[in-house]
Short mmCIF file of C-alpha atoms in Angstrom, two decimals:
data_model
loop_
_atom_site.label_atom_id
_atom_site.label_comp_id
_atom_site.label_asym_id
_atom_site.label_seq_id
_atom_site.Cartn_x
_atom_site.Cartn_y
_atom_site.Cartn_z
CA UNK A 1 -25.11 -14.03 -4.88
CA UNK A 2 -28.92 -14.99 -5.03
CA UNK A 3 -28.85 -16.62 -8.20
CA UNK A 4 -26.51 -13.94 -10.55
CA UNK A 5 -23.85 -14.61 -12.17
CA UNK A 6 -20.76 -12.39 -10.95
CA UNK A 7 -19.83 -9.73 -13.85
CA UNK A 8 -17.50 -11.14 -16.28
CA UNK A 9 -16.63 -11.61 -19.94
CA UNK A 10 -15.67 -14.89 -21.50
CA UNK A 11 -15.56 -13.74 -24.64
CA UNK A 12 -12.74 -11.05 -24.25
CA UNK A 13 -10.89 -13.66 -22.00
CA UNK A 14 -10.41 -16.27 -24.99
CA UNK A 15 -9.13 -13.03 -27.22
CA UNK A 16 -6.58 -11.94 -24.58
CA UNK A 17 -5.34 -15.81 -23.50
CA UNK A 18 -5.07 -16.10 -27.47
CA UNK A 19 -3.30 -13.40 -28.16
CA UNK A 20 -0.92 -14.30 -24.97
CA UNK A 21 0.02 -17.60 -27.07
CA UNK A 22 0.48 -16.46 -30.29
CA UNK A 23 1.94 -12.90 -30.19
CA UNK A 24 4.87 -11.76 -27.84
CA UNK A 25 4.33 -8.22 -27.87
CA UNK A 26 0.60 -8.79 -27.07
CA UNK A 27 1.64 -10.88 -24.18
CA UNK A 28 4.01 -8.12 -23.09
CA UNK A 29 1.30 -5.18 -23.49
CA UNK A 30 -1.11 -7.77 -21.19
CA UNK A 31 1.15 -8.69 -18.76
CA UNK A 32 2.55 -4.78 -18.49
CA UNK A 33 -1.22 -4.47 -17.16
CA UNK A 34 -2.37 -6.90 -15.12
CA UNK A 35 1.01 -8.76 -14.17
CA UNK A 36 1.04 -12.26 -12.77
CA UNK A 37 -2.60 -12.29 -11.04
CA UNK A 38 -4.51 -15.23 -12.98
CA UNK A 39 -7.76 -14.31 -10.46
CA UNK A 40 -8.04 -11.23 -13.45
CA UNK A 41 -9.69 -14.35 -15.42
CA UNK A 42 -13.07 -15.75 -14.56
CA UNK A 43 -13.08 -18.70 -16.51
CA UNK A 44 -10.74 -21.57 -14.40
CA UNK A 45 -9.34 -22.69 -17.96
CA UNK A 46 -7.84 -19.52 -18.42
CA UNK A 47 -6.58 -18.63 -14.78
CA UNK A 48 -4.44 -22.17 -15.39
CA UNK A 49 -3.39 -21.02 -18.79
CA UNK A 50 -2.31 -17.62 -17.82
CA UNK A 51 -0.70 -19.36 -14.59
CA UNK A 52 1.50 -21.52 -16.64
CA UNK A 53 2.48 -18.34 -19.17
CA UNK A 54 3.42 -16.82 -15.82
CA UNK A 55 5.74 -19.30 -14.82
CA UNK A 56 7.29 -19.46 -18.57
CA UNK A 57 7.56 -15.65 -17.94
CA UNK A 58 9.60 -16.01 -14.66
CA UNK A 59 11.97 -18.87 -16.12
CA UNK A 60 12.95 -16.73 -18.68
CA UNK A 61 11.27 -19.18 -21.33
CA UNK A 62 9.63 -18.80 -24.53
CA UNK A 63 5.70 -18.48 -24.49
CA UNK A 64 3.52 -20.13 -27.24
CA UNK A 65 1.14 -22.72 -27.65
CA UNK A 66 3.37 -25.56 -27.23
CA UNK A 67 5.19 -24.44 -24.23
CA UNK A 68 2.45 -23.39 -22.37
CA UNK A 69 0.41 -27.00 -23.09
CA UNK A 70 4.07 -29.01 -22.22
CA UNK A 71 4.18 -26.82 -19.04
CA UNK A 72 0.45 -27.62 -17.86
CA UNK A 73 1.54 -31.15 -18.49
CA UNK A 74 4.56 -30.94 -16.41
CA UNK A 75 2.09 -29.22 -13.43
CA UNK A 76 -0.71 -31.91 -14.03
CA UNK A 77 -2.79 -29.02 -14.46
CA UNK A 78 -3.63 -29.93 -18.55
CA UNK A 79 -7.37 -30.86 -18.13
CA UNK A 80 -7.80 -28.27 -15.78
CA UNK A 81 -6.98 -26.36 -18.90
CA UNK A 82 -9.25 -27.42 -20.93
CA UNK A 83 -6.66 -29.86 -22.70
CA UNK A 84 -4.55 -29.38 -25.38
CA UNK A 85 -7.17 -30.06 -28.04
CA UNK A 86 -9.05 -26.41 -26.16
CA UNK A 87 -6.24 -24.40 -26.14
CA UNK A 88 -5.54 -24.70 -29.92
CA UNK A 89 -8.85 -23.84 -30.65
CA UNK A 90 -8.73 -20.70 -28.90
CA UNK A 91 -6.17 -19.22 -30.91
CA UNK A 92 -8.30 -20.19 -34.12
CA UNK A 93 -9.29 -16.70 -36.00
CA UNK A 94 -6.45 -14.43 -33.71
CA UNK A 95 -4.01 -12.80 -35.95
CA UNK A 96 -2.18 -10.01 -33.71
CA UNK A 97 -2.35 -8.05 -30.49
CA UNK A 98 -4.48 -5.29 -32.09
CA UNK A 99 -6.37 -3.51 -29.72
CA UNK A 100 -5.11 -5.99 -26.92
CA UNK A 101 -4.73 -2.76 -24.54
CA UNK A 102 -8.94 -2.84 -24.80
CA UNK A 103 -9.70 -5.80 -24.76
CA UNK A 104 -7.26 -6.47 -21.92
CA UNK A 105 -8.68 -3.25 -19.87
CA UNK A 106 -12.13 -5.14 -20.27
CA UNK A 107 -11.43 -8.29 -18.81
CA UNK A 108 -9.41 -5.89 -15.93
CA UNK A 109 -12.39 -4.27 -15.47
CA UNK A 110 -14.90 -7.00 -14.55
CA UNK A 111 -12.09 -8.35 -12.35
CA UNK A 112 -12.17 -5.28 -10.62
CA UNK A 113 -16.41 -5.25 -10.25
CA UNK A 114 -16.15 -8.95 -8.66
CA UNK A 115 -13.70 -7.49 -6.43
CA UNK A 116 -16.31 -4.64 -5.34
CA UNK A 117 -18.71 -7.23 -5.18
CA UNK A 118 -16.37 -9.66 -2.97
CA UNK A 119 -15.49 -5.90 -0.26
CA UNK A 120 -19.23 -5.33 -0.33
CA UNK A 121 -19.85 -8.88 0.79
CA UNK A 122 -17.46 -8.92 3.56
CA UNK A 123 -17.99 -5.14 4.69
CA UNK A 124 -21.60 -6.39 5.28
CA UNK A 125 -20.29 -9.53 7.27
CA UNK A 126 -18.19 -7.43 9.14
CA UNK A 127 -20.64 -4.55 9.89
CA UNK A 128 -23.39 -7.22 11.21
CA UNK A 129 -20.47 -8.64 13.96
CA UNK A 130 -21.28 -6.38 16.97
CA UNK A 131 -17.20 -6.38 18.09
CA UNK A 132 -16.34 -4.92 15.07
CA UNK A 133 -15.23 -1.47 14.91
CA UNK A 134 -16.61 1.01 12.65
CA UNK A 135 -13.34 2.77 12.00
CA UNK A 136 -11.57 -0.41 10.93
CA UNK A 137 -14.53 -1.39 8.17
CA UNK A 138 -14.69 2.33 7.14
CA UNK A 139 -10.83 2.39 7.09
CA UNK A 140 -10.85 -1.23 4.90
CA UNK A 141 -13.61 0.23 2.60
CA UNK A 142 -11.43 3.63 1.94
CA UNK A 143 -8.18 1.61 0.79
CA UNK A 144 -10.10 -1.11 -1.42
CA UNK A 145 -12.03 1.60 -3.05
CA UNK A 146 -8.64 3.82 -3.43
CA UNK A 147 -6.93 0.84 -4.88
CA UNK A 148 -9.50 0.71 -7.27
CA UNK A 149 -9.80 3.83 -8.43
CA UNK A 150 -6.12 4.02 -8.91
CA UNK A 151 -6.15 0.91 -11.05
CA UNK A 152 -9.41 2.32 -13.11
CA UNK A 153 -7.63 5.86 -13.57
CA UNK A 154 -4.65 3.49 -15.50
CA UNK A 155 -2.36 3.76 -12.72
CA UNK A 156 -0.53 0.31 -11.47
CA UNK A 157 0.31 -0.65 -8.52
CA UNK A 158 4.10 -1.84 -9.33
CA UNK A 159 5.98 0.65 -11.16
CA UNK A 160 9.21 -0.27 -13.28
CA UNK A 161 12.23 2.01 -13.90
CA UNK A 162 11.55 3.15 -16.98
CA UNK A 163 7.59 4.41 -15.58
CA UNK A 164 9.65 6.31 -12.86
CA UNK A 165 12.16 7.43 -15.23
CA UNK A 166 9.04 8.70 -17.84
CA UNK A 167 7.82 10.94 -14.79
CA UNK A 168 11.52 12.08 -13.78
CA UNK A 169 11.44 13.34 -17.27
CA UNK A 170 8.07 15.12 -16.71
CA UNK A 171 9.92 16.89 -14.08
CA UNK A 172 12.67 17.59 -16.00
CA UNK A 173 11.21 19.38 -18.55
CA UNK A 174 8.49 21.29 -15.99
CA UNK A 175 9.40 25.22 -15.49
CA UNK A 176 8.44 25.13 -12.06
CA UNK A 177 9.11 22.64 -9.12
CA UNK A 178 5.72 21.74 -7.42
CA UNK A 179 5.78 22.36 -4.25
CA UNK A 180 3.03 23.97 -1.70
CA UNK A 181 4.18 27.66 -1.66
CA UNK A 182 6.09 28.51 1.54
CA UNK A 183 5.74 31.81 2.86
CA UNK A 184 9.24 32.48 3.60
CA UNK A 185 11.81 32.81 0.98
CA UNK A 186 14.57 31.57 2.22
CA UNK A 187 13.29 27.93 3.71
CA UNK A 188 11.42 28.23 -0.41
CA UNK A 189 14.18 28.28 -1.99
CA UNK A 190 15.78 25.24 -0.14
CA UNK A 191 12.87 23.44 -0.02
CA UNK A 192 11.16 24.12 -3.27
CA UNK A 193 7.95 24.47 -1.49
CA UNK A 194 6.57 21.51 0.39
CA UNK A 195 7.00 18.56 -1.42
CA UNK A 196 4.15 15.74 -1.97
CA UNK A 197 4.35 12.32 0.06
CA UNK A 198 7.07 14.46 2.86
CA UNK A 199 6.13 14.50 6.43
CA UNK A 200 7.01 18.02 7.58
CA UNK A 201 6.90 18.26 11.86
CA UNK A 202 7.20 21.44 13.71
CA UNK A 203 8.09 20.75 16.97
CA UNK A 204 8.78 23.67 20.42
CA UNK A 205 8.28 24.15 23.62
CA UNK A 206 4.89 25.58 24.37
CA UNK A 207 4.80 29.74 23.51
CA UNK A 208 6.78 29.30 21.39
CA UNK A 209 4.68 30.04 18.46
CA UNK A 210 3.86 26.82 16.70
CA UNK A 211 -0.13 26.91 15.86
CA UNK A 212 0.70 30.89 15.00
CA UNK A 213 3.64 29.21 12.84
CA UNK A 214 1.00 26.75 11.27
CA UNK A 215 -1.76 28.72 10.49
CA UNK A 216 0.83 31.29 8.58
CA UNK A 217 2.32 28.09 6.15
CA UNK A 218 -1.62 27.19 5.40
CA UNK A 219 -2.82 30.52 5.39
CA UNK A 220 0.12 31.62 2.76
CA UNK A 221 -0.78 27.83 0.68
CA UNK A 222 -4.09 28.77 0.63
CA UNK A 223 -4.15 32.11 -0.62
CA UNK A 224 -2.12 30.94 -3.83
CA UNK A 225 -5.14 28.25 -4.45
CA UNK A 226 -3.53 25.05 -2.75
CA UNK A 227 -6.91 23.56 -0.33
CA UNK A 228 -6.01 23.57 3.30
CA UNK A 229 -7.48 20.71 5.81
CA UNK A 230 -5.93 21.76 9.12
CA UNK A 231 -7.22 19.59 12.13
CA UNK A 232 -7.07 21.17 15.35
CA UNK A 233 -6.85 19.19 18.54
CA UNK A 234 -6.15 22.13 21.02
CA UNK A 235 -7.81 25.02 19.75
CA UNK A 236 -11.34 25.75 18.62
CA UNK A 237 -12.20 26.68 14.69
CA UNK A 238 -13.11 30.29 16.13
CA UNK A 239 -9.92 30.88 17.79
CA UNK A 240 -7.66 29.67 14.99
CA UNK A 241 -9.82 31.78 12.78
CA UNK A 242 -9.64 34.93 15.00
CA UNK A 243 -6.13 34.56 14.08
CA UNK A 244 -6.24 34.51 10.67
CA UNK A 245 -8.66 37.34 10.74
CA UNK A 246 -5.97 39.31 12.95
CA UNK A 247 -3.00 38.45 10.60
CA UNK A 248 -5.28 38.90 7.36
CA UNK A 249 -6.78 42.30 7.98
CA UNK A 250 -4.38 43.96 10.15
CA UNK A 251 -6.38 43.87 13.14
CA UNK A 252 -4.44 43.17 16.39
CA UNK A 253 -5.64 39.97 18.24
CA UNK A 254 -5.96 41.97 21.29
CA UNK A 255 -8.57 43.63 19.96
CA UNK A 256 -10.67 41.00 18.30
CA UNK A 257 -10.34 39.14 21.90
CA UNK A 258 -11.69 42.22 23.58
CA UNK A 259 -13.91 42.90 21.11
CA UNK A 260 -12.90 46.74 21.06
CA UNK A 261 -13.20 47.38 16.87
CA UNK A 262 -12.43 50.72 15.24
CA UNK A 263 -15.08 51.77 11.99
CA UNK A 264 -12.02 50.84 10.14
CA UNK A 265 -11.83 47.60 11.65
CA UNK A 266 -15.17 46.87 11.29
CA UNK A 267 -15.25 47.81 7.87
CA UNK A 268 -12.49 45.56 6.87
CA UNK A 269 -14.26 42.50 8.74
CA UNK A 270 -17.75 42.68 6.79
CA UNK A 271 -16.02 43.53 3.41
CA UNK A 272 -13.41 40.74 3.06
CA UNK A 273 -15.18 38.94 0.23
CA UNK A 274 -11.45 37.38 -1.06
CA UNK A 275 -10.96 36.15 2.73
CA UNK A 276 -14.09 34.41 2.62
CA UNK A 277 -13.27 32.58 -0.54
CA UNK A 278 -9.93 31.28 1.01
CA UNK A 279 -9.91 26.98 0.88
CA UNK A 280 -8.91 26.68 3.92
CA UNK A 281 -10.70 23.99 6.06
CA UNK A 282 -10.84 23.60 9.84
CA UNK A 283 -11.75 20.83 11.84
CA UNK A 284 -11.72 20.52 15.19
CA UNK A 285 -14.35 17.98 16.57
CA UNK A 286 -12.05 14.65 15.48
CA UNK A 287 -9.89 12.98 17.94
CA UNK A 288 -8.97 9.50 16.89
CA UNK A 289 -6.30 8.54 14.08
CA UNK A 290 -9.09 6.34 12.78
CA UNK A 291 -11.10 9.36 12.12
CA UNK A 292 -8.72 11.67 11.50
CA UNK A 293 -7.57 9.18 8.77
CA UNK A 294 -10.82 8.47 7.15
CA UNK A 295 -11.94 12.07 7.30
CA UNK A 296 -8.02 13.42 5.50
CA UNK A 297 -9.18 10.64 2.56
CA UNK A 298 -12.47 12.39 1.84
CA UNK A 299 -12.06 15.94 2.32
CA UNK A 300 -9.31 15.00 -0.14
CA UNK A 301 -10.73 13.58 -2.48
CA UNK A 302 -13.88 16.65 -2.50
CA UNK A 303 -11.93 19.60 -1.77
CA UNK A 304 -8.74 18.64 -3.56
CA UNK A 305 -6.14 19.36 -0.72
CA UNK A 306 -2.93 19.87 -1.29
CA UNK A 307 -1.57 20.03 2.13
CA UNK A 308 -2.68 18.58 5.88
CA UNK A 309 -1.93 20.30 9.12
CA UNK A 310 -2.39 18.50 12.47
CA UNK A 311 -1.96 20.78 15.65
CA UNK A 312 -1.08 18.60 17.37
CA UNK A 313 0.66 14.98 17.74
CA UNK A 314 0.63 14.04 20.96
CA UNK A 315 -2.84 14.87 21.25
CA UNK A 316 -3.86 12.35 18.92
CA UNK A 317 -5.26 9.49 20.39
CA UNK A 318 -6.27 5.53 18.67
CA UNK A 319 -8.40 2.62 19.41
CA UNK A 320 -5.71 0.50 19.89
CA UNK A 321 -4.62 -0.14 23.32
CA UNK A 322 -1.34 1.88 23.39
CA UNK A 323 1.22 3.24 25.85
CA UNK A 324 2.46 6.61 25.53
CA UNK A 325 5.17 5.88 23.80
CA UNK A 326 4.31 3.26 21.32
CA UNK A 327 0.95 5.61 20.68
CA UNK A 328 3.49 8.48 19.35
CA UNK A 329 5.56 5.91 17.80
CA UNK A 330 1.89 4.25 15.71
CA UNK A 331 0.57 7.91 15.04
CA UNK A 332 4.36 9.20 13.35
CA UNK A 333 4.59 6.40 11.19
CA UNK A 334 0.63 6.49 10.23
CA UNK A 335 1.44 10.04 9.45
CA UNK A 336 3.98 9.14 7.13
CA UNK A 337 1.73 6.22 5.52
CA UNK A 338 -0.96 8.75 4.86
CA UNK A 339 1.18 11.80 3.11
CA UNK A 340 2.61 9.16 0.70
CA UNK A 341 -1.06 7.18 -0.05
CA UNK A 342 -2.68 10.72 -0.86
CA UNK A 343 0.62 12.37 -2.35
CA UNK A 344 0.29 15.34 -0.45
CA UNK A 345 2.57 16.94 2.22
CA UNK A 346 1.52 16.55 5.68
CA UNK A 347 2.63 18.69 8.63
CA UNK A 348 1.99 17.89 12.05
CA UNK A 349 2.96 19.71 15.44
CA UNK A 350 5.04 18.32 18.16
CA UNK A 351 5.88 18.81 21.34
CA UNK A 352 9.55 19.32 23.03
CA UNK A 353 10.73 17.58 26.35
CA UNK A 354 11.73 20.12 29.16
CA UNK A 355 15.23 19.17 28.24
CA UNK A 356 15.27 22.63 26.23
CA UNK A 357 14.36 24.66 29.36
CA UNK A 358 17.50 23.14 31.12
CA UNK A 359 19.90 23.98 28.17
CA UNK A 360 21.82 27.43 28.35
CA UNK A 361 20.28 29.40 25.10
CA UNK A 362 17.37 27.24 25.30
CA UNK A 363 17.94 26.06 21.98
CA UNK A 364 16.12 22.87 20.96
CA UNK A 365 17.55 19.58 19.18
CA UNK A 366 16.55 16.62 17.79
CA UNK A 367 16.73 14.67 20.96
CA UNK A 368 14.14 17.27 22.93
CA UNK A 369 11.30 15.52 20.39
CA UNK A 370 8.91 13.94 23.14
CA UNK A 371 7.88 10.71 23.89
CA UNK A 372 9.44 9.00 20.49
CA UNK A 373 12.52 8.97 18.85
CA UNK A 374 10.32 7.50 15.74
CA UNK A 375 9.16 10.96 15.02
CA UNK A 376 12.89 11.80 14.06
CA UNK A 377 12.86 8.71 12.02
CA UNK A 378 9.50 9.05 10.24
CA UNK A 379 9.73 12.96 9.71
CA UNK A 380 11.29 14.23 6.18
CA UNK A 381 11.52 17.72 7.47
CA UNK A 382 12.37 18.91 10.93
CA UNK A 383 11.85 22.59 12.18
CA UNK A 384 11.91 24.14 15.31
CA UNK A 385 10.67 27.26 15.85
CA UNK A 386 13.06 29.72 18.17
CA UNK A 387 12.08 32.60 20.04
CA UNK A 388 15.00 33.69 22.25
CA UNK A 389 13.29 37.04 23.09
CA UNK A 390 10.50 34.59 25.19
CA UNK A 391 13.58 33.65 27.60
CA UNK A 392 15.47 37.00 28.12
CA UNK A 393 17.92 36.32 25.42
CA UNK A 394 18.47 39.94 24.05
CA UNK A 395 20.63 38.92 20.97
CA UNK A 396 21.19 35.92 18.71
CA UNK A 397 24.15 34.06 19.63
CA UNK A 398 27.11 33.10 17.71
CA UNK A 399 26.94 36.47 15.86
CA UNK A 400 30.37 39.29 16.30
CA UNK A 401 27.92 42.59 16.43
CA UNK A 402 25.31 41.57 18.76
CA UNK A 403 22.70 41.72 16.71
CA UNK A 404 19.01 41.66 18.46
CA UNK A 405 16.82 39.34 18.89
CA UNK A 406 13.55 41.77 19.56
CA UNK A 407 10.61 40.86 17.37
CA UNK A 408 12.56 38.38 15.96
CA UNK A 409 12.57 34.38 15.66
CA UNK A 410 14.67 31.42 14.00
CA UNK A 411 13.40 28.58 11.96
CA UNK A 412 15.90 25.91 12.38
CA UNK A 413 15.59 22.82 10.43
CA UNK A 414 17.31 19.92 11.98
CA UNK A 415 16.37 17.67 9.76
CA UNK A 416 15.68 17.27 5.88
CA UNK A 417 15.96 14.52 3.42
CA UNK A 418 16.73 16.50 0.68
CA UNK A 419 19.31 19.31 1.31
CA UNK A 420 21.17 20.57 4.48
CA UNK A 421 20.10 21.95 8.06
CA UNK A 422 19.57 25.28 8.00
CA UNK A 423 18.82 28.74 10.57
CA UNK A 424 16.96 31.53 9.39
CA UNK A 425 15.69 34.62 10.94
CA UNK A 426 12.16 35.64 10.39
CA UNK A 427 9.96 38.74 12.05
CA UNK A 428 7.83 38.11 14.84
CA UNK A 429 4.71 40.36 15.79
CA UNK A 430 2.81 39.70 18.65
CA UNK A 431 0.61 41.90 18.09
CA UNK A 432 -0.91 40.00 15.45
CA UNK A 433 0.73 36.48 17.00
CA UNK A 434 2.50 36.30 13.47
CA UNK A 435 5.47 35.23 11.81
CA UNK A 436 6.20 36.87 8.82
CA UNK A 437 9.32 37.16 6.30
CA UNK A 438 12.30 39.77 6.72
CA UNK A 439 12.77 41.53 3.99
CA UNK A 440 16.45 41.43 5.08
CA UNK A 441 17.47 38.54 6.92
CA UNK A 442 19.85 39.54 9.92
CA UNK A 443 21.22 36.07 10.21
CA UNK A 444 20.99 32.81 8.40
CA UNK A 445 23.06 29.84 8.51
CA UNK A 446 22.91 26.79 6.19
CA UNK A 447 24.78 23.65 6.76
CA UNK A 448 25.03 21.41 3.63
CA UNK A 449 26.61 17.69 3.38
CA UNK A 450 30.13 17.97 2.59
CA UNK A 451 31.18 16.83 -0.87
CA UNK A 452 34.30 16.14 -2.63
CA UNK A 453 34.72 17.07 -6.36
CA UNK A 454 36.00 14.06 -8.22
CA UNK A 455 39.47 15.40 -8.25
CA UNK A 456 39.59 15.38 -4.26
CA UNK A 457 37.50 12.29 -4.05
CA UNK A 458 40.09 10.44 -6.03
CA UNK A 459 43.77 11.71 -4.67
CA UNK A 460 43.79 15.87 -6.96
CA UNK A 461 44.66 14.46 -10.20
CA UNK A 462 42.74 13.84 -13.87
CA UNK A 463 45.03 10.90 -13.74
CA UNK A 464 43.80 9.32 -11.01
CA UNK A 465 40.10 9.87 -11.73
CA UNK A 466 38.72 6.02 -13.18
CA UNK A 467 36.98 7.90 -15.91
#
């Protein structure tokens, strides 16, 4: 430390460990903070005082002065303490827990400075050892100084019931659901847009339509002001761009690929000034999860984005030493990991086994996902995208009047967490290699969780019912 003294304040410590022994409510509002971690106190007196109110706290016991001093005795730990004769003296002049939440938030906070002090330390031990990777200090570094910021910004890391059940309230009384804005209305409406924290994987054969799928649910978020990050693994930022160009303006890909403009065209291109504003972000130069991880956290945190798209899973590779399988198996659950530590929804793109190509309809399932069954288990949201016009299939299936499946596709979720599976038609240009809403739907299909009303669920009677 050459020679200084690590930040802390002694001062505020003897108010708050006072307090603790003479006020219930003040120990309450103190231990609602910083819970049962003595290290919070710099002083060793106070980390054994604290320790022994913590152990009071756990037994259900009464805290004050003399059951904290009979419970260092029991531990041997008195002396440590300063002794009994110290501990008095410290509540000498402390009348109530008024403005404990400050004084607390203080001490919290010079805790928090030895801990940056403590990272820096061993980020610098670790960055001189030549067999360390980069990615794993940079990845350390990103979660200590997350953690942090969360606990400075008055978050804490354990929440009770009643902090969850203060926020269900919030929801409550909010007019809207928040939810990333999905372009099509009928997977909106079930969904509620996409929801923070969910994994949301779109998984089909290749053709299929899955980046064109992609870039249509970020290009539709980003136009009603939710920040886009979409990483690319396959395709260049120009080409995904051309796309969104094509589907933006009206201008067939064909001819942006060929480079065979009208004037209209043209004129459209050089005068999109509300295109250019769009937050959407590409990036397509990233490979590794490590990367791909530590990039997500910052363009986060200085772009504000409200929704990542990978493109696509398989294609993401790690510096551990993997096999196919358990690579999949480590990216999915990472995946997961990430949408819940920056509260966002994250969608990533998936491959199908050539199981579907064997099938008669060629319609996928769950068990086509390749490589991992833990992408089933990690994902929130399933969807595959359908095109049965790609294999000769000239009308949907399942459906008395033959209706056609030209320029048309499904969206079948086969998974979600929070309502049923569901099939929806939705238009198909390929023209403009676009999906795009129907304005009316020729099919849809929704299958919901059965449920019993209480009169079923208890034999058809009000007599029966046990309340």
């Amino acid at each position: 430390m050459n020679g200084l003294v690590p930040p802390n304040s002694l001062e505020f410590e003897s108010i708050v460990i006072a307090t603790c022994l003479i006020d219930a409510k003040g120990l309450k509002e103190v231990y609602r903070i910083i819970g049962d971690n003595q290290e919070v106190f710099y002083d060793p007196k106070h980390r054994e005082i604290y320790r022994a109110m913590c152990f009071l706290i756990s037994k259900n016991d009464p805290v004050d002065i003399m059951t904290v001093i009979r419970q260092l005795k029991n531990a041997n730990e008195l002396e440590r303490a300063g002794g009994d004769k110290y501990i008095i003296e410290l509540t000498i002049g402390v009348s109530s827990s008024a403005h404990i939440e400050y004084h607390v938030r203080i001490v919290w906070e010079k805790y928090l400075l030895r801990k940056i002090i403590e990272m820096a330390d061993l980020m610098k031990t670790r960055a001189y050892d030549d067999k360390t990777d980069v990615f794993s200090v940079l990845d350390y570094t990103e979660k200590q100084v997350s953690q942090i910021n969360a606990y400075l910004s008055g978050q804490k890391p354990i929440k009770s019931f009643y902090d969850i059940h203060q926020e269900f309230l919030e929801y409550v009384k909010s007019k809207t659901v928040p939810g990333v804005p999905i372009p099509f209305r009928k997977l909106h409406e079930e969904n509620q847009g996409w929801q923070n924290s969910d994994l949301i994987i779109i998984a089909a054969r290749p053709a299929m339509g899955k980046t064109a799928l992609a870039l249509e649910l970020g290009r539709h978020a980003a136009k009603n002001d939710y920040p886009i990050h979409f990483f690319s693994l396959e395709m260049a930022n120009i080409q995904l761009h051309k796309r969104i160009v094509s589907n933006e303006l009206g201008i067939s890909a064909n001819s942006i690929r060929k480079k065979r403009f009208s004037d209209h065209d043209l004129e459209k291109m050089f005068t999109c000034g509300d295109l250019e504003k769009l937050p959407f972000y590409y990036d397509d130069t990233i490979f590794m999860w490590e990367e791909i991880k530590a990039r997500a956290r910052q363009v986060c945190e200085e772009k504000k984005t409200k929704m990542i798209i990978l493109d696509y899973l398989q294609l993401i590779d790690t510096k551990r030493k993997f096999s196919t399988i358990d690579r999949v198996t480590f990216v999915s659950r990472e995946l997961k990991m990430l949408a819940k530590e920056l509260n966002i929804p994250v969608i990533a793109l998936s491959q199908l086994s050539r199981e579907v190509e064997k099938r008669p309809g060629k319609k996928p399932q769950l068990s086509d996902l390749r490589e991992s069954g833990a992408i089933e288990q990690d994902a929130d949201i399933i969807i595959f995208p359908y095109r049965p016009e790609y294999y000769g299939i000239e009308t949907w299936p399942d459906e008395d009047d033959e209706q056609s499946t030209e320029g048309q596709a499904m969206l079948i979720t086969a998974k979600n967490r929070h309502c049923g599976d569901s099939e929806v038609i939705i238009g198909w240009k390929a023209e403009y290699q676009r999906f795009y809403d129907l304005e009316t739907p020729t099919y849809e299909y929704t299958k919901q969780t059965p449920t019993a009303t209480p009169q079923e669920a208890f034999g058809g009677n009000e007599e029966s019912m046990p309340f």
